[in-house]
XYZ file of C-alpha atoms in Angstrom:
738
model
C 10.551 -12.290 29.222
C 12.840 -14.896 26.935
C 11.530 -18.366 27.451
C 13.777 -21.294 27.894
C 13.815 -23.283 24.621
C 14.320 -26.515 26.617
C 11.055 -26.049 28.365
C 9.659 -25.993 25.001
C 11.132 -28.877 23.339
C 13.220 -30.974 25.418
C 17.051 -31.391 25.593
C 17.075 -33.577 22.473
C 20.899 -33.483 22.433
C 24.032 -32.123 23.958
C 25.031 -28.784 22.098
C 28.566 -28.601 21.279
C 30.158 -26.722 24.112
C 27.996 -23.583 24.041
C 29.575 -20.804 25.759
C 26.605 -18.435 26.120
C 22.957 -17.995 25.539
C 21.244 -15.268 23.476
C 17.375 -14.392 23.076
C 16.196 -15.152 19.593
C 13.024 -13.702 17.927
C 11.330 -16.345 15.812
C 8.579 -15.703 13.408
C 5.640 -16.853 15.433
C 2.877 -15.374 17.602
C 4.895 -15.876 20.872
C 5.074 -12.912 23.629
C 8.729 -12.611 23.275
C 12.092 -14.075 22.168
C 13.234 -17.628 23.275
C 16.671 -18.421 24.664
C 19.177 -20.432 22.685
C 22.834 -21.701 23.093
C 25.331 -20.249 20.934
C 28.048 -22.866 19.629
C 31.573 -22.221 20.449
C 32.745 -21.959 16.944
C 29.799 -19.512 15.896
C 29.722 -15.666 16.238
C 26.515 -13.843 16.620
C 25.774 -10.596 17.632
C 22.529 -8.817 18.368
C 20.636 -8.394 15.123
C 22.176 -11.442 13.544
C 19.741 -13.218 11.452
C 20.023 -17.023 12.499
C 18.438 -20.526 11.879
C 17.243 -22.350 14.999
C 15.213 -25.314 15.831
C 11.696 -24.846 16.922
C 10.128 -28.286 17.627
C 10.509 -30.433 14.798
C 11.279 -27.789 12.493
C 14.094 -25.253 11.467
C 13.056 -21.590 11.335
C 15.010 -18.380 10.684
C 15.044 -15.585 13.629
C 16.805 -12.778 14.969
C 19.107 -12.446 17.731
C 17.273 -9.761 20.025
C 18.241 -7.272 22.536
C 19.158 -8.973 26.155
C 16.176 -9.331 28.184
C 17.823 -9.461 31.256
C 17.451 -12.973 31.903
C 20.067 -14.495 33.913
C 21.444 -17.960 35.378
C 20.238 -19.968 32.273
C 22.361 -22.947 31.581
C 23.664 -23.001 28.185
C 23.872 -26.864 28.142
C 20.153 -27.198 28.580
C 19.273 -24.877 25.708
C 19.196 -26.058 22.068
C 21.826 -24.193 19.907
C 21.423 -21.927 17.020
C 21.914 -24.138 14.013
C 23.375 -21.430 11.472
C 24.350 -17.866 11.253
C 23.461 -16.274 7.924
C 25.907 -14.204 6.083
C 23.907 -10.983 6.029
C 24.315 -7.616 7.967
C 22.261 -7.736 11.429
C 19.359 -5.755 11.730
C 20.444 -2.391 13.214
C 19.241 -1.151 16.708
C 16.683 1.418 15.210
C 15.156 -1.503 13.280
C 14.798 -3.642 16.279
C 13.418 -0.761 18.455
C 10.604 -0.065 15.569
C 9.924 -3.781 15.707
C 9.152 -3.732 19.355
C 7.644 -0.315 19.233
C 4.904 -1.390 16.518
C 4.336 -4.649 18.453
C 3.828 -2.845 21.628
C 1.432 -0.122 20.153
C -0.516 -2.521 17.929
C -0.546 -5.144 20.659
C 0.884 -7.801 18.087
C 3.367 -10.644 18.944
C 6.817 -9.172 18.217
C 7.773 -11.991 16.075
C 5.034 -11.598 13.564
C 6.421 -7.893 13.266
C 9.609 -9.085 12.973
C 8.537 -11.455 10.224
C 7.525 -8.492 8.013
C 11.262 -7.257 8.193
C 12.365 -10.841 7.210
C 10.073 -11.340 4.096
C 12.712 -12.840 1.885
C 14.471 -15.810 3.664
C 16.331 -16.998 0.535
C 18.188 -13.607 0.670
C 19.947 -14.174 3.929
C 22.735 -15.605 2.380
C 24.906 -13.681 -0.152
C 23.637 -13.944 -3.778
C 26.046 -16.405 -5.643
C 28.480 -14.957 -8.116
C 27.686 -14.857 -11.773
C 29.874 -16.279 -14.526
C 31.468 -13.611 -16.429
C 34.351 -12.932 -19.081
C 37.695 -10.981 -19.147
C 40.068 -10.227 -22.230
C 43.183 -12.065 -22.081
C 46.384 -11.345 -24.150
C 45.308 -13.891 -26.797
C 43.886 -12.566 -30.488
C 41.449 -14.340 -32.920
C 42.763 -16.078 -35.982
C 40.345 -13.744 -37.986
C 39.430 -10.215 -36.861
C 36.159 -9.369 -38.143
C 34.354 -6.104 -37.489
C 32.081 -7.612 -34.971
C 34.982 -9.349 -33.106
C 36.970 -5.862 -33.171
C 33.929 -4.048 -31.465
C 33.775 -6.808 -28.771
C 37.462 -6.517 -27.980
C 37.635 -2.721 -28.085
C 34.803 -2.651 -25.382
C 36.615 -5.394 -23.203
C 40.065 -3.783 -23.526
C 39.722 -1.620 -20.268
C 40.032 -4.821 -18.231
C 36.605 -4.754 -16.833
C 34.766 -8.121 -16.646
C 31.509 -8.573 -18.322
C 28.684 -10.859 -18.566
C 28.511 -12.678 -22.313
C 24.889 -11.266 -22.723
C 25.782 -7.698 -21.570
C 29.101 -7.891 -23.717
C 27.031 -9.063 -26.695
C 24.337 -6.136 -26.225
C 26.899 -3.618 -25.783
C 28.711 -4.360 -28.792
C 25.734 -4.893 -31.157
C 26.707 -8.639 -31.882
C 25.062 -11.939 -31.216
C 26.292 -14.184 -28.356
C 27.588 -16.628 -30.798
C 30.482 -14.128 -31.729
C 31.445 -14.104 -28.075
C 31.266 -17.802 -27.956
C 33.753 -17.929 -30.925
C 36.221 -15.686 -29.112
C 35.984 -17.735 -26.018
C 36.813 -20.978 -27.915
C 39.918 -19.474 -29.270
C 41.135 -18.183 -25.763
C 40.541 -14.647 -26.394
C 38.317 -14.313 -23.174
C 38.684 -16.035 -19.925
C 35.953 -17.093 -17.726
C 35.932 -14.936 -14.405
C 33.328 -14.729 -11.527
C 31.610 -11.111 -11.196
C 29.230 -10.066 -7.994
C 25.410 -9.844 -9.131
C 24.512 -6.775 -10.612
C 22.342 -4.309 -8.930
C 18.723 -4.369 -9.230
C 18.772 -0.790 -10.631
C 21.528 1.382 -11.675
C 22.380 4.208 -8.940
C 20.164 7.384 -9.315
C 21.969 10.589 -10.236
C 20.597 13.664 -8.175
C 21.994 16.027 -10.333
C 20.878 13.937 -13.476
C 18.709 16.952 -14.907
C 17.946 20.400 -13.540
C 14.619 20.905 -11.757
C 11.909 22.362 -13.263
C 10.417 24.311 -10.640
C 8.334 27.735 -10.356
C 8.100 30.164 -7.586
C 5.646 28.249 -5.329
C 7.176 25.015 -6.077
C 10.727 26.385 -5.433
C 9.524 27.893 -1.879
C 8.148 24.575 -1.151
C 11.254 22.735 -2.117
C 13.504 25.116 -0.245
C 11.608 24.449 2.934
C 11.821 20.551 2.442
C 15.527 20.865 1.673
C 16.209 22.958 4.870
C 14.635 20.122 6.781
C 16.823 17.349 5.142
C 19.896 19.470 5.352
C 19.503 19.983 9.025
C 19.216 16.619 9.796
C 17.369 14.933 12.597
C 13.632 14.147 12.847
C 11.036 16.360 11.294
C 7.776 16.025 9.636
C 6.756 18.030 6.451
C 3.199 17.802 4.937
C 2.985 18.817 1.609
C -0.681 20.173 1.118
C -1.112 20.844 -2.705
C -3.920 20.895 -5.123
C -4.130 18.175 -7.715
C -1.481 18.996 -10.555
C 0.672 21.565 -8.344
C 3.901 19.679 -8.837
C 4.183 17.818 -5.388
C 6.168 15.189 -6.804
C 8.734 17.655 -8.369
C 9.107 19.289 -4.903
C 9.723 16.170 -2.831
C 12.127 14.853 -5.581
C 14.410 17.850 -4.378
C 14.437 16.351 -0.830
C 15.043 12.616 -2.460
C 18.085 14.125 -4.241
C 19.520 16.039 -1.179
C 19.184 12.855 0.702
C 21.127 11.049 -2.047
C 23.773 13.648 -2.038
C 24.412 12.859 1.589
C 24.833 8.858 0.720
C 21.497 7.980 2.473
C 18.773 5.875 1.383
C 15.409 7.083 0.347
C 11.792 4.948 0.923
C 8.968 6.260 -1.299
C 5.654 4.805 -0.092
C 2.755 4.644 -2.577
C -0.882 3.412 -1.875
C -1.482 1.473 -5.160
C 0.623 -0.816 -7.465
C -1.341 0.761 -10.196
C 0.637 4.082 -9.447
C 3.978 2.738 -9.880
C 4.246 2.708 -13.424
C 3.856 6.339 -14.283
C 5.828 7.308 -11.134
C 8.926 4.882 -12.209
C 8.936 6.994 -15.403
C 8.820 10.341 -13.741
C 11.643 9.289 -11.265
C 13.743 7.837 -14.249
C 13.163 11.461 -16.089
C 14.433 13.291 -13.024
C 17.308 10.811 -11.828
C 18.391 8.956 -14.728
C 17.264 5.435 -13.180
C 14.359 4.016 -11.880
C 14.063 3.393 -8.094
C 13.577 -0.351 -6.916
C 10.337 -1.735 -6.462
C 8.748 -3.510 -3.542
C 5.256 -4.882 -3.617
C 2.968 -7.982 -3.844
C 3.481 -8.188 -7.621
C 7.235 -8.560 -7.530
C 8.464 -12.150 -8.457
C 9.979 -14.088 -5.426
C 13.618 -13.805 -7.200
C 13.175 -10.055 -7.503
C 11.996 -9.558 -3.932
C 15.119 -11.497 -2.696
C 17.615 -9.036 -4.708
C 15.848 -5.888 -3.637
C 15.667 -7.128 0.115
C 19.278 -8.078 -0.006
C 20.409 -4.673 -1.563
C 18.359 -2.581 0.508
C 20.277 -4.326 3.505
C 23.456 -3.999 2.029
C 22.982 -0.463 0.953
C 23.420 -0.992 -2.886
C 19.812 0.216 -3.537
C 19.691 3.825 -2.970
C 15.948 4.466 -3.604
C 12.759 1.984 -2.987
C 9.167 2.770 -4.201
C 6.782 0.520 -2.760
C 3.601 -0.339 -0.878
C 3.061 -0.346 2.658
C 5.047 -3.457 3.552
C 8.247 -1.563 2.266
C 8.045 0.321 5.498
C 9.694 -2.779 7.322
C 12.797 -3.521 4.788
C 15.681 -3.262 7.032
C 17.727 -0.647 5.192
C 21.418 -0.066 5.751
C 21.254 3.908 5.968
C 17.783 5.216 5.607
C 17.691 8.953 5.536
C 14.295 9.903 4.364
C 10.650 8.460 3.794
C 8.238 10.030 1.446
C 4.416 8.911 2.034
C 2.650 9.761 -1.229
C -1.084 10.239 -1.103
C -0.678 10.283 2.800
C -4.459 10.191 3.423
C -5.126 7.002 1.326
C -7.065 4.224 3.167
C -4.629 1.449 1.497
C -1.967 2.297 3.885
C -3.986 0.457 6.752
C -2.994 -3.100 6.957
C -5.774 -5.340 8.257
C -4.257 -8.819 8.360
C -2.394 -10.316 11.398
C -0.527 -7.149 12.346
C -3.020 -4.331 12.272
C -0.953 -0.872 11.566
C -1.233 2.532 9.570
C 1.768 2.681 7.386
C 1.548 6.504 7.496
C 1.429 6.574 11.133
C 4.430 3.984 11.510
C 6.291 5.713 8.959
C 6.523 8.993 11.274
C 7.563 6.586 14.314
C 10.293 4.739 11.941
C 11.772 8.238 11.316
C 11.459 9.575 15.079
C 13.446 6.300 16.193
C 16.081 6.784 13.595
C 16.193 10.788 13.788
C 15.553 11.505 10.152
C 13.052 13.425 8.301
C 9.682 12.155 6.870
C 7.517 13.844 4.202
C 3.715 13.590 3.975
C 2.015 14.667 0.632
C -1.429 15.090 -0.156
C -3.860 17.065 -2.311
C -6.501 16.226 0.388
C -4.535 15.297 3.580
C -6.042 13.581 6.359
C -7.712 15.169 9.006
C -5.334 14.014 11.691
C -2.268 15.588 9.563
C -4.105 18.701 9.273
C -4.677 19.073 13.063
C -0.767 18.125 13.476
C -0.334 20.818 10.883
C -2.238 23.391 12.534
C -1.047 22.757 15.955
C 2.846 23.003 14.872
C 3.593 19.322 15.214
C 4.067 19.079 11.437
C 5.504 21.783 9.118
C 2.780 22.390 6.595
C 3.666 23.471 3.119
C 1.089 24.751 1.024
C 0.727 24.679 -2.911
C -2.465 26.645 -3.857
C -2.095 26.534 -7.680
C -1.358 24.149 -10.349
C 2.049 23.760 -12.129
C 2.344 25.780 -15.195
C -0.670 28.020 -14.143
C -3.065 25.510 -15.513
C -6.473 26.043 -13.896
C -8.589 23.778 -11.731
C -11.434 22.394 -13.300
C -15.011 23.892 -13.165
C -17.058 21.932 -10.850
C -20.917 21.672 -10.808
C -23.649 19.873 -8.973
C -26.261 18.066 -11.045
C -29.402 17.811 -8.693
C -30.718 14.345 -9.870
C -34.210 15.145 -8.168
C -34.179 17.987 -11.116
C -32.515 16.330 -14.010
C -33.147 12.773 -13.509
C -31.814 9.977 -16.099
C -34.042 8.201 -18.384
C -35.822 5.019 -17.051
C -33.532 2.227 -16.761
C -30.378 4.647 -16.780
C -28.151 6.401 -14.369
C -26.625 9.356 -16.329
C -28.395 12.433 -16.315
C -29.071 14.345 -19.512
C -26.628 17.186 -18.137
C -23.663 14.796 -17.802
C -24.699 13.248 -21.227
C -24.518 16.395 -23.127
C -21.107 17.064 -21.531
C -19.680 13.957 -22.579
C -20.848 14.587 -26.105
C -19.150 18.172 -26.211
C -16.145 16.721 -24.924
C -15.570 13.735 -27.454
C -16.651 15.910 -30.093
C -13.722 18.260 -29.575
C -11.232 15.090 -29.613
C -10.845 15.355 -25.646
C -11.609 12.655 -22.960
C -14.282 11.966 -20.366
C -13.896 10.125 -17.270
C -16.871 8.695 -15.676
C -16.166 7.577 -12.215
C -18.136 5.022 -9.897
C -16.698 3.255 -6.983
C -18.600 0.062 -7.595
C -17.249 -2.872 -9.524
C -19.252 -5.292 -11.598
C -22.323 -4.720 -13.355
C -24.866 -4.411 -10.444
C -24.627 -4.931 -6.641
C -27.823 -6.960 -6.135
C -29.669 -9.418 -8.163
C -33.251 -10.280 -7.283
C -36.329 -12.092 -8.395
C -39.365 -9.963 -9.491
C -41.711 -12.600 -8.695
C -40.918 -13.816 -5.112
C -38.366 -11.280 -4.130
C -35.505 -13.747 -3.738
C -32.161 -11.993 -3.260
C -28.741 -13.733 -4.235
C -26.366 -13.612 -1.027
C -23.140 -15.337 -0.454
C -23.572 -18.582 1.099
C -20.517 -17.775 3.532
C -20.917 -13.873 4.113
C -23.441 -11.486 5.036
C -23.095 -9.559 1.708
C -24.954 -9.651 -1.673
C -23.506 -11.304 -4.720
C -22.252 -8.603 -7.168
C -23.034 -9.471 -10.912
C -20.208 -9.469 -13.291
C -21.853 -9.557 -16.735
C -18.663 -9.521 -18.752
C -17.730 -12.878 -17.025
C -21.011 -14.121 -16.455
C -20.573 -14.670 -12.841
C -22.205 -13.634 -9.639
C -19.411 -12.981 -7.113
C -18.942 -12.176 -3.450
C -16.505 -9.194 -2.845
C -15.663 -10.191 0.542
C -14.534 -14.015 0.325
C -14.390 -14.457 -3.453
C -17.119 -16.979 -3.766
C -18.512 -16.939 -7.388
C -21.190 -18.664 -9.252
C -22.470 -18.837 -12.846
C -25.314 -16.200 -13.046
C -28.347 -18.357 -13.519
C -31.269 -17.840 -15.877
C -34.081 -18.644 -13.470
C -34.768 -17.906 -9.706
C -33.617 -20.609 -7.520
C -36.343 -19.887 -5.067
C -39.678 -20.049 -7.254
C -38.171 -21.558 -10.565
C -39.291 -18.484 -12.677
C -37.562 -17.905 -15.607
C -36.485 -14.381 -16.982
C -37.462 -12.517 -14.108
C -34.191 -12.026 -12.454
C -33.577 -8.145 -12.263
C -30.134 -6.118 -11.673
C -30.495 -3.482 -8.981
C -28.208 -0.541 -9.107
C -25.292 0.114 -11.161
C -21.544 -0.855 -11.298
C -19.063 0.282 -13.862
C -20.018 -2.552 -16.101
C -23.483 -1.165 -16.322
C -22.416 2.324 -16.966
C -20.200 1.045 -19.717
C -23.209 -0.435 -21.164
C -25.333 2.781 -21.241
C -22.275 4.781 -22.589
C -22.404 2.658 -25.453
C -25.991 2.853 -25.950
C -25.587 6.749 -26.166
C -22.262 6.568 -27.686
C -21.901 3.795 -29.922
C -18.723 5.313 -32.016
C -16.963 6.261 -28.813
C -13.811 4.264 -27.796
C -14.257 3.123 -24.200
C -12.161 1.723 -21.722
C -13.373 0.431 -18.523
C -10.885 0.235 -15.284
C -11.607 -2.206 -12.637
C -9.379 -4.488 -10.580
C -12.047 -7.167 -11.550
C -11.233 -6.968 -14.970
C -7.287 -6.920 -15.496
C -4.080 -7.647 -13.623
C -1.242 -5.073 -13.014
C 0.357 -5.387 -16.493
C -2.865 -5.064 -18.328
C -3.766 -2.008 -16.131
C -0.622 -0.379 -17.111
C -1.080 -0.974 -20.769
C -4.593 0.459 -20.352
C -3.468 3.579 -18.579
C -0.727 4.139 -21.253
C -3.376 3.952 -23.972
C -5.343 6.611 -22.155
C -2.338 8.893 -21.885
C -1.770 8.427 -25.709
C -5.191 9.581 -26.478
C -6.476 6.225 -27.501
C -9.559 6.259 -25.660
C -12.614 8.686 -25.599
C -14.491 7.705 -22.388
C -12.725 6.128 -19.478
C -15.189 4.458 -16.947
C -13.446 3.552 -13.623
C -13.281 2.693 -9.945
C -10.933 4.192 -7.400
C -8.402 2.820 -9.665
C -8.492 6.239 -11.549
C -8.864 8.274 -8.615
C -5.288 9.501 -7.875
C -2.033 9.916 -9.253
C -2.506 9.639 -12.668
C -2.041 12.315 -15.616
C -4.184 11.972 -18.533
C -3.205 15.162 -20.632
C -6.356 14.885 -22.730
C -8.871 14.498 -20.033
C -11.081 17.548 -19.620
C -14.408 16.194 -18.296
C -14.979 14.096 -15.112
C -18.451 13.001 -14.123
C -19.044 11.377 -10.741
C -21.995 9.064 -11.226
C -23.065 8.726 -7.593
C -21.365 11.256 -5.611
C -23.634 10.238 -2.584
C -22.312 6.591 -2.492
C -19.586 6.901 0.346
C -21.833 9.044 2.480
C -24.419 6.168 3.213
C -22.997 4.347 5.951
C -21.962 4.683 9.761
C -18.200 5.222 9.205
C -17.165 8.273 11.362
C -14.843 9.049 8.386
C -17.553 8.895 5.652
C -17.429 12.602 4.892
C -13.577 12.800 5.153
C -13.377 10.062 2.724
C -16.026 11.040 0.065
C -14.446 14.519 0.169
C -11.034 13.337 -0.504
C -12.102 10.784 -3.053
C -14.209 13.117 -4.909
C -11.679 15.820 -4.967
C -8.911 13.412 -6.195
C -11.298 12.207 -9.046
C -12.065 15.477 -10.348
C -8.369 16.653 -10.094
C -7.780 14.214 -13.245
C -9.379 16.959 -15.344
C -7.521 19.844 -16.967
C -3.980 19.064 -15.626
C -2.346 20.052 -18.648
C -3.892 23.601 -19.037
C -7.007 22.844 -21.047
C -10.172 23.904 -19.891
C -11.974 21.380 -18.064
C -15.118 20.596 -16.149
C -16.494 18.262 -13.282
C -19.995 17.159 -12.852
C -21.126 15.507 -9.738
C -24.502 13.694 -9.764
C -26.188 13.988 -6.438
C -29.482 13.681 -4.577
C -27.680 15.725 -1.754
C -26.815 18.893 -3.263
C -26.804 20.941 0.098
C -24.682 18.620 1.860
C -21.363 20.118 3.253
C -19.206 17.677 1.422
C -20.767 18.460 -2.090
C -20.784 22.419 -1.230
C -16.960 22.122 -0.196
C -16.074 20.187 -3.354
C -17.785 22.638 -5.725
C -16.862 25.807 -3.926
C -13.153 24.689 -4.047
C -12.967 25.833 -0.313
C -11.247 22.745 1.136
C -10.243 24.842 4.339
C -14.035 25.457 5.165
C -14.920 21.570 4.947
C -11.705 20.588 7.167
C -12.613 23.310 9.657
C -16.055 21.991 10.145
C -15.188 18.498 9.990
C -12.382 19.215 12.792
C -15.241 20.929 15.082
C -17.287 17.920 14.637
C -14.534 15.388 15.568
C -13.333 17.577 18.707
C -17.010 17.419 19.936
C -17.556 13.828 19.443
C -13.827 13.289 21.001
C -12.847 11.243 17.760
C -9.681 10.975 16.380
C -7.231 12.987 16.664
C -8.921 14.150 19.668
C -9.833 10.818 20.972
C -8.755 7.210 20.680
C -10.533 4.285 19.253
C -9.788 0.736 19.275
C -12.001 -2.379 17.690
C -11.970 -5.586 19.428
C -13.428 -8.311 16.641
C -14.439 -11.721 18.172
C -15.042 -14.372 15.553
C -16.158 -17.850 15.571
C -17.527 -20.925 13.679
C -20.956 -20.116 15.326
C -22.773 -17.302 16.148
C -23.377 -18.463 19.788
C -19.614 -18.958 20.275
C -18.686 -15.621 19.022
C -21.449 -13.654 21.302
C -20.560 -15.664 24.310
C -16.901 -14.713 24.139
C -17.601 -10.914 23.283
C -20.086 -10.749 26.502
C -17.336 -12.466 28.415
C -14.797 -9.874 27.288
C -17.168 -7.248 28.214
C -17.853 -8.334 31.690
C -13.739 -8.365 32.261
C -13.514 -4.751 31.092
C -11.597 -2.846 33.589
C -13.048 0.436 34.905
C -10.890 3.283 33.821
C -11.690 6.706 33.715
C -11.812 8.217 30.454
C -12.211 5.181 28.447
C -15.878 3.284 27.780
C -16.159 -0.083 25.944
C -19.173 -0.037 23.510
C -20.874 -3.229 22.489
C -20.665 -6.300 21.947
C -22.815 -5.907 18.732
C -23.045 -7.979 15.399
C -20.504 -6.411 13.077
C -22.282 -4.784 10.013
C -20.666 -7.681 8.132
C -21.665 -10.204 10.630
C -20.513 -13.248 8.394
C -17.118 -13.519 6.412
C -15.935 -16.729 5.005
C -18.299 -18.683 7.314
C -17.061 -17.157 10.601
C -19.536 -15.149 12.685
C -18.248 -11.563 13.884
C -19.285 -9.626 17.039
C -17.720 -6.129 17.726
C -16.692 -4.068 20.636
C -15.183 -0.617 20.217
C -13.250 1.015 23.031
C -13.389 4.818 22.920
C -11.055 7.062 24.984
C -9.777 10.644 25.143
C -6.463 11.369 23.508
C -4.281 10.587 26.612
C -5.757 7.614 27.490
C -3.670 4.493 28.120
C -5.471 2.390 25.396
C -2.992 -0.355 25.051
C -2.775 -1.159 29.123
C -6.753 -0.908 28.922
C -6.934 -3.641 26.408
C -4.082 -5.793 27.838
C -5.974 -5.954 31.176
C -9.254 -6.713 29.288
C -7.738 -9.721 27.629
C -5.858 -10.911 30.472
C -9.054 -10.726 32.819
C -11.592 -12.146 29.992
C -11.963 -15.615 28.975
C -9.347 -17.324 26.751
C -9.564 -18.021 23.161
C -11.002 -21.765 22.819
C -12.255 -23.825 20.007
C -12.904 -21.731 17.059
C -13.007 -18.368 18.770
C -10.257 -15.903 17.568
C -9.959 -12.300 18.864
C -8.582 -9.606 16.828
C -7.510 -6.169 18.032
C -7.332 -3.075 15.725
C -5.951 0.190 17.249
C -6.896 3.330 15.512
C -9.402 1.306 12.939
C -10.096 2.855 9.693
C -12.797 0.438 8.733
C -16.161 -0.327 10.708
C -17.410 -3.128 8.872
């Protein structure tokens, strides 16, 4: 129901002869749009991006679909201040915003805000100064001036720097010609962010299985309409080249393409592969973009100038002019889940956006999620299998290293079996990768005298030692403090001990055993995006012997000389209460071991484990992924867990433990009695304190056909209202249980 803006702010002045009212969705956590008056001299339509008064501020908003409210007197409403000169949000985009808001139980204004992430781009980009050749001629014609004039002879406008670069001269040559009247100043439209990709730039190199897979996807694209294809192919099977053919066909149809990637770190290599195939890079969209570039990409996606965008999950909310295909690469990746403000899974929402706009979507993974596997086996998705690597490259030989039989030396974490494998690999001039999904030097530091453990003062988590930076850091809130030389509890010096390994500690052990080897440590703690890209390039060029990394190296990278992958602690992901723990561990370890042998060299994978009989370990070394998925699907079905059931997490946080617990218990008491849905809790969340806020959790568990959203709306309506420091956050289909 649209709200009367006069009720909120009062009629501060009479609008200039308004003739009608429109609902405007503003970027704030309101339950719906507000009514505003349209000035007589202003033209707006549904979807127009506008500026409106909200209290004492001016904010942007979108003219939304009619809510059916009648009888509002325009003279009592505040008027729209400005209508921006950008294309209106299309009906399909507005439906998508409403759908996401209803499904995630989020305020629609906050969802719309994600579609309007670049307010400075709402007005057209200003023209830029350029030059055009006149009839004039220079007093003296040098070879440099002649080259410039030949290029400009066709009559097209040039920027000064562009003309100088194309002619191979300095800008001073251009300046001299301008002074003599050879060129006149004109104004040119801003250049595109990236050149237009050419779908026929090169002939695709596809073998039998890849050709068959590409033809299946192309058939869906050519048919038009909504289809979901799941490309399930082993690492190195050519999945990217296969979906590039779907991209090419969509471009031939004159439509735009969105390619979602889970990690910024993956974009550099991907951009190069895309350029090799299409002759130009796609536009990028992620958090590392400069504000100026973000504005350009947003504006040119809306106008249709940008044909392909490759980006992180937030790119899903770009209001494209004519989107015709979405690719979700590494569709299983947890990074597609946003857990801030609006909680959503970009993979699932990509399918929704494609269904609303009636175009195909392609999900791609070497280790698809259980949900996608079930959708494929039930016929909802068209599953395309690629069982072999491109170019007949063999998968690595995988072996379990039983740490009970082959323990590391005292104080170490690498077994003799793995150390021998590393030594043989670097002797042959090849590369070894050691994977441990734990940043820093050690996850816990304690005093051997009194037992004191270093814990974050604002969170219920241990401080992680980062020896390279001489700091103890909390990975939840970012709190850090210098590494002390004595225990703050008992005052004893030289008795602090690091417990457990992180990648920095593994690097220290590697250097001890292989002092002459070139070692690179890859972790988000140690580098920004630019340095990470440089390090990845160095690995590809063979400028490292041993790579030690976290999940940054787990997926999407192609290291030609990598022939050994060692998993330092294969059991790490299994030691928690996450119902997806087995699936996540299987996916992560399969992706990591898939970095080896991608160019055809004989390769190996060694997994250090204390649980060699665990089904996940057996599935990985046997290469029988289908057996693992079958078992996991049966277990999920028995427990009525997703995709056979539904989950929703309710996190109650407050400044004090008592406030959080009282409010959580109040919500529990207000829960409606609904057949097929039960509410578990409240209980302290596993991470009971984050950034000084105490957290309690309730978990709603229902059957697949349960109306979870109505249950939660009723619960919140009947329960206590948020007061003081209390905040309630809903997470439909949670991925994290911490």
